[in-house]
Coordinates of C-alpha atoms and ligand atoms in Angstrom, one line a residue:
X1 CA 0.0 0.0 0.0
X2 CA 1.3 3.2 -0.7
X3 CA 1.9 6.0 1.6
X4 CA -1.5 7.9 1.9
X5 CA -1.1 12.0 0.8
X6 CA 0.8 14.3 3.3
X7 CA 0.9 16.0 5.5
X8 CA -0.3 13.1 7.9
X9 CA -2.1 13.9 10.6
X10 CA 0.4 13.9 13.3
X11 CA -0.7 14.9 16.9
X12 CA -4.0 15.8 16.3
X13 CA -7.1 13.7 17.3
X14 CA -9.3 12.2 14.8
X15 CA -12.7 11.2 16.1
X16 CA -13.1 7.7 14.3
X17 CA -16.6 6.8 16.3
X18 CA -18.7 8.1 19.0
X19 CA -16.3 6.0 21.7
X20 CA -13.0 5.9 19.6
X21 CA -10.9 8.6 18.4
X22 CA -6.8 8.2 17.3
X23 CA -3.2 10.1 17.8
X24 CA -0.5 9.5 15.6
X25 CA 2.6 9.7 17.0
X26 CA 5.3 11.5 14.7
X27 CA 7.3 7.9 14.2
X28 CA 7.4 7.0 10.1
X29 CA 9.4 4.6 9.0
X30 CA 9.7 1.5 6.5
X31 CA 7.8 -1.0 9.6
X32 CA 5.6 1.7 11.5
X33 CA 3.6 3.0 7.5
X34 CA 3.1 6.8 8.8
X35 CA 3.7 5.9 12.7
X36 CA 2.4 4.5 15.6
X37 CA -1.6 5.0 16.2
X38 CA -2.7 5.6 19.8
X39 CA -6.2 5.4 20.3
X40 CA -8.6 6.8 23.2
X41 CA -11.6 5.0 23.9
X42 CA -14.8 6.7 25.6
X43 CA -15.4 10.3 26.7
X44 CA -14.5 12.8 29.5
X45 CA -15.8 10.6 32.6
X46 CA -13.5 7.7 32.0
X47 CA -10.4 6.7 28.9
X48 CA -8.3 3.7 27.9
X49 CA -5.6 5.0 26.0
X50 CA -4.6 1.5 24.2
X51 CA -0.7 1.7 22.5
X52 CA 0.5 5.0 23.8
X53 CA 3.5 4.7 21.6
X54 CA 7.1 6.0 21.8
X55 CA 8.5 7.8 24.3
X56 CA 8.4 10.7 22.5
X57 CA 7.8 14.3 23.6
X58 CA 5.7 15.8 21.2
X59 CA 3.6 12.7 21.3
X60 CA 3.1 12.4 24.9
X61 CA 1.8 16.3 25.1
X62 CA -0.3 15.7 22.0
X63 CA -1.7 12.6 24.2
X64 CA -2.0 14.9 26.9
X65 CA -4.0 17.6 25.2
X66 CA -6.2 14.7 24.0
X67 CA -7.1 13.9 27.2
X68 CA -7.8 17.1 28.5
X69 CA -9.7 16.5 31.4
X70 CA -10.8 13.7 31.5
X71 CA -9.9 11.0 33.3
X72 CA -7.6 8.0 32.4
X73 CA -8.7 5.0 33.5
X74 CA -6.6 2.9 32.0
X75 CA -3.3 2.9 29.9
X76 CA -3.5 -0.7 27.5
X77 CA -0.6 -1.9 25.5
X78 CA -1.1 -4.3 22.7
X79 CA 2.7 -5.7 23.3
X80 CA 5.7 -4.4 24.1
X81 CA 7.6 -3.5 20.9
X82 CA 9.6 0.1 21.0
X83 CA 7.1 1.8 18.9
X84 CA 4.2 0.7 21.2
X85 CA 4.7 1.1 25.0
X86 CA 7.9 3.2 26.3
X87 CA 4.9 6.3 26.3
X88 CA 3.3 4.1 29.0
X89 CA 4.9 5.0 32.0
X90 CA 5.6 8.2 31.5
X91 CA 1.8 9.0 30.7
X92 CA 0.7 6.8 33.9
X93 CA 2.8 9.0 35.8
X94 CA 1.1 12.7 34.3
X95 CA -2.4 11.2 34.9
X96 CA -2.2 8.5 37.8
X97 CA -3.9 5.8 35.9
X98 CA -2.7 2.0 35.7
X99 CA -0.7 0.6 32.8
X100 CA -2.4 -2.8 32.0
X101 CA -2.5 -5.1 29.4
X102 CA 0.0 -7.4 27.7
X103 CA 2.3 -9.2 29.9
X104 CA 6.3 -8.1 29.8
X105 CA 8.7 -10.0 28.1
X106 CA 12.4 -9.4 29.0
X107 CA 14.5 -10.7 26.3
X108 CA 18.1 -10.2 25.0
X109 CA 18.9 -10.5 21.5
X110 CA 22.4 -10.6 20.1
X111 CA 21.1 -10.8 16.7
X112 CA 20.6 -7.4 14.8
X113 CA 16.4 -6.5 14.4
X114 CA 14.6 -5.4 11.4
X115 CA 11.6 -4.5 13.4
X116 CA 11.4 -2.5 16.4
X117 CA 13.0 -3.6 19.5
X118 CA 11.4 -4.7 22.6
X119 CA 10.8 -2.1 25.6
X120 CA 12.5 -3.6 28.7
X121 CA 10.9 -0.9 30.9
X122 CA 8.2 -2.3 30.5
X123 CA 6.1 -2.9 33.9
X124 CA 2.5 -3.4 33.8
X125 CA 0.7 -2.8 37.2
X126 CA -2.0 -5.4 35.6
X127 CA -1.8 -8.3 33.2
X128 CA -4.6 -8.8 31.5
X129 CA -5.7 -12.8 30.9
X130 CA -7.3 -13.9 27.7
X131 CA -11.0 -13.0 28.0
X132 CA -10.3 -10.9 30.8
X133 CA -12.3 -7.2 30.2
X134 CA -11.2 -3.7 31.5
X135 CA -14.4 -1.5 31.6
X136 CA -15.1 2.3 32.2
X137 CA -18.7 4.2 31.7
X138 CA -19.9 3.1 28.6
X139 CA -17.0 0.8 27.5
X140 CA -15.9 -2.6 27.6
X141 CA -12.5 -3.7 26.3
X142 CA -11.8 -7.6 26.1
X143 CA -8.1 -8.9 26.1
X144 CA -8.1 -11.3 23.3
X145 CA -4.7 -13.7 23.6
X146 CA -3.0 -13.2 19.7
X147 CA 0.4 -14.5 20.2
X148 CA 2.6 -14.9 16.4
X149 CA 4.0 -11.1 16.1
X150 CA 5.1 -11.2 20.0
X151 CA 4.5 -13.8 22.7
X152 CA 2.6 -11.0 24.6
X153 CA 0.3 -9.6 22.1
X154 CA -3.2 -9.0 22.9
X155 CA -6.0 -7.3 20.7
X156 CA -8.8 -5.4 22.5
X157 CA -12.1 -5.6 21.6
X158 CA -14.6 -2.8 22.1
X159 CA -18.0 -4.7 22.7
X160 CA -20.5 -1.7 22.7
X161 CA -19.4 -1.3 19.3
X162 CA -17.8 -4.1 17.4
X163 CA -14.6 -2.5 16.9
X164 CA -11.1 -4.6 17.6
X165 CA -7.9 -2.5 18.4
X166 CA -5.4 -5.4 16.3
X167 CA -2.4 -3.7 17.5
X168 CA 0.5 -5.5 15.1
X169 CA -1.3 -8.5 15.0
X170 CA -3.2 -8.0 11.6
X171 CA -3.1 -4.5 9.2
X172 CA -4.1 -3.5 6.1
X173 CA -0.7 -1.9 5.0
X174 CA 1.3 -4.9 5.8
X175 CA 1.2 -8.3 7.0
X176 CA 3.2 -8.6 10.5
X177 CA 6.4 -9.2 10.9
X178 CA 6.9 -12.7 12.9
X179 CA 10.8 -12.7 14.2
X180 CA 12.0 -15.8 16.0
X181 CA 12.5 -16.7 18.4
X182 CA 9.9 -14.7 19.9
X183 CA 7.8 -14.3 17.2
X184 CA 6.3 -17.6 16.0
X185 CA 4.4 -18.4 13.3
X186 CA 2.5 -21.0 14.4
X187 CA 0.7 -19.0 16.9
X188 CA 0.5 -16.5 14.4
X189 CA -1.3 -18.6 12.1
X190 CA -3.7 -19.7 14.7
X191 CA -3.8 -16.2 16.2
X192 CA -5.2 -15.3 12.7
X193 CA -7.6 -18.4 12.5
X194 CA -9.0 -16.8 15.7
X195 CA -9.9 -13.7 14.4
X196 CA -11.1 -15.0 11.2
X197 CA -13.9 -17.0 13.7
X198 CA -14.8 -13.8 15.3
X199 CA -17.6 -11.4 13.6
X200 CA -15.9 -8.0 14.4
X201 CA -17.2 -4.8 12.7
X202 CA -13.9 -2.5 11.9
X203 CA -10.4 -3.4 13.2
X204 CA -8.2 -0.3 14.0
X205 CA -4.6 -1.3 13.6
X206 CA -1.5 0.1 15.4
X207 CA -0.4 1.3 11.9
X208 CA -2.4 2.1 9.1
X209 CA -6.0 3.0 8.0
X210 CA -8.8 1.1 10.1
X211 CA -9.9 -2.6 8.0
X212 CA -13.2 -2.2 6.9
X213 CA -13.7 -5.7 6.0
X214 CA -12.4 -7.3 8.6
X215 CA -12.7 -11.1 7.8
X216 CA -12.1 -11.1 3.9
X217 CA -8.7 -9.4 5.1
X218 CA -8.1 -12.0 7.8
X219 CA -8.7 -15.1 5.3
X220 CA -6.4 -13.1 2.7
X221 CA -3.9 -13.4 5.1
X222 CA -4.4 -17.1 6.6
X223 CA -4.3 -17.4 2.3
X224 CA -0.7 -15.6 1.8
X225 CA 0.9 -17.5 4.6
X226 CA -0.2 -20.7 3.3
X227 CA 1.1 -19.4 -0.2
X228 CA 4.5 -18.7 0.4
X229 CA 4.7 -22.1 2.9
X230 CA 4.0 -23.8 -0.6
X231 CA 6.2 -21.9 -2.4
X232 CA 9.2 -22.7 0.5
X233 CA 8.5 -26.9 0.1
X234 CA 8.5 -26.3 -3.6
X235 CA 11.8 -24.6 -3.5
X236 CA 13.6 -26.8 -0.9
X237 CA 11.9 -29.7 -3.0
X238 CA 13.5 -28.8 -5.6
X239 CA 17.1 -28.0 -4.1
X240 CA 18.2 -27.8 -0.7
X241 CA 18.4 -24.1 0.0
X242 CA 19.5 -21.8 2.5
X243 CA 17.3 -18.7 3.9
X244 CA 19.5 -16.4 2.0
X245 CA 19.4 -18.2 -1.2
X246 CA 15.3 -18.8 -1.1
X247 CA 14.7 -14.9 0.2
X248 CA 15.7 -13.4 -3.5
X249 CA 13.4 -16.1 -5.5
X250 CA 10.7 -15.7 -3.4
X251 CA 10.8 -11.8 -3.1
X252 CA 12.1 -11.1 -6.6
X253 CA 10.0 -7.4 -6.7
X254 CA 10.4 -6.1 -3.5
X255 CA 12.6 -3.9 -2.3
X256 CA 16.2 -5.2 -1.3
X257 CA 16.1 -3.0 1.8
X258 CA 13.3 -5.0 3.0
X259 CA 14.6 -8.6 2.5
X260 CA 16.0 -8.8 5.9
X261 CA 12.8 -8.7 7.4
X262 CA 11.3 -11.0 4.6
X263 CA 14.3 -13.3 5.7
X264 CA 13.2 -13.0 9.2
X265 CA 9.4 -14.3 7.8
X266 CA 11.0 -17.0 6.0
X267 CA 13.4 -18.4 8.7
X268 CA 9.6 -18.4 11.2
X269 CA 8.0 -20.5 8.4
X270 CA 10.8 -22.7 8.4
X271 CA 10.5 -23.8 12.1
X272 CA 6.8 -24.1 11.7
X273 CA 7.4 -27.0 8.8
X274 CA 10.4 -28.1 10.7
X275 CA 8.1 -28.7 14.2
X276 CA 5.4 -30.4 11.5
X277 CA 8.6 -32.6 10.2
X278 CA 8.4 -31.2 6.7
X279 CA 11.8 -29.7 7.0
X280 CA 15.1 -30.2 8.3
X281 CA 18.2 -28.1 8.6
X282 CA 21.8 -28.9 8.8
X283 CA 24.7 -26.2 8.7
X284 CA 21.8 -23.9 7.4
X285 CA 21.2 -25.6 4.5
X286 CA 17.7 -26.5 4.5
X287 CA 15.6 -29.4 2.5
X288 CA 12.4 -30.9 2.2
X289 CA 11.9 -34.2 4.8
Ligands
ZN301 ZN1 5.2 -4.8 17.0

């Protein structure tokens, strides 16, 4: 998807429904589309901010004048990637409210990452459980479990209105980014399969315009994962292969810059066949079982 027209709305609110209005933090890059999307959810008796974003000044006093008066009941955090919860804590310290949501995950790479990095500061003063609700006047929000992107990420689902904040877990710009060892895409798979089940009106991603058609875009997905699994068998069937030698057949088009993080997508697909036994590895040379 191309870049929509600038200049993009940066720190200003856009009401997107009666309980639902957005903040895009000033964050653009090649993974974040046009930046990180914070949304507010309800009116002046009672918020849930959900992804306050980057620690980043001008965003957090654009969140700020968002808010106004009202009062913050909760701040939510789809997962704890850079771009979507150092804002947290300093937020829950201007307005007193809780930080709750996704669990924290405290993990130490060595290997270089093509998405956004993990915030370590990360300290929830509640984890929400699968199915577990947060609610203010007139609101609702469910924790739905979506693991694949991150082991920790939840979507939120509005249920006075059918809306589901998606976080990373499914956009309309891009498909997510799955980066072992955390990211799996397994859980991803089925994390999508458990959307596709679900009969939400509108999904309102962490980057990009809000989906529309929620379910057609879910089963497009489930559909393009299942595609380019065929077309790694087919490859390693026809030649044992490494990642770096399948990445430029199978994303002949796209940009070069970006073929790191497609390698990243294509080394998660290859545990997934490997735990089904459809692949094996040796020296990183991988072939068909
Ligand atoms: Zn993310």
């Amino acid at each position: 998807m191309a870049l929509p027209p600038q200049p993009w709305p940066t720190g200003e609110v856009e009401r997107l429904e009666p309980l639902v209005a957005r903040v895009l933090a000033p964050n653009a890059s090649p993974f974040t589309f046009t930046g990180t999307q914070t949304y507010l959810v309800g009116g002046k008796e009672g918020l849930a901010v959900i992804d306050p974003g980057p620690d980043d000044p001008a965003h957090l006093l654009a969140l700020q004048s968002a808010i106004g008066d009202a009062t913050v009941r909760a701040i939510m955090c789809t997962h704890t990637h850079r771009d979507h919860s150092p804002a947290a804590r300093p937020l829950a310290e201007a307005t007193g409210a809780p930080i709750v949501g996704c669990a924290p995950l405290h993990l130490h790479s060595d290997a270089p990452r093509v998405d956004a990095p993990f915030d370590q500061t990360y300290e929830p003063d509640r984890v929400m459980e699968d199915g577990e609700a947060m609610t203010g006047p007139g609101w609702t929000l469910r924790a739905i479990a979506t693991p694949g992107h991150t082991s920790n990420h939840l979507c939120f689902a509005l249920e006075e209105s059918g809306a589901l904040f998606t976080g990373d877990h499914v956009m309309g710009w891009s498909t997510s980014v799955v980066v072992p060892p955390d990211g799996d895409m397994a859980d991803y798979m089925a994390s999508l399969a458990r959307l596709h089940e679900r009969e939400d009106r509108i999904y309102y991603p962490a980057h990009g315009p809000a989906v529309e058609k929620p379910r057609q875009l879910v089963r497009g997905m489930i559909g393009h994962r299942r595609q380019r699994e065929r077309q790694i068998t087919r490859l390693l069937s026809e030649e044992a292969r490494s990642i770096e030698a399948l990445v430029p057949v199978m994303y002949k088009g796209v940009p070069e810059k970006l073929w790191p993080a497609a390698a990243q997508s294509v080394h998660a697909h290859l545990i997934d066949l490997e735990q089904r036994g459809e692949v094996q590895e040796t020296e990183d040379i991988w072939q068909v079982t």
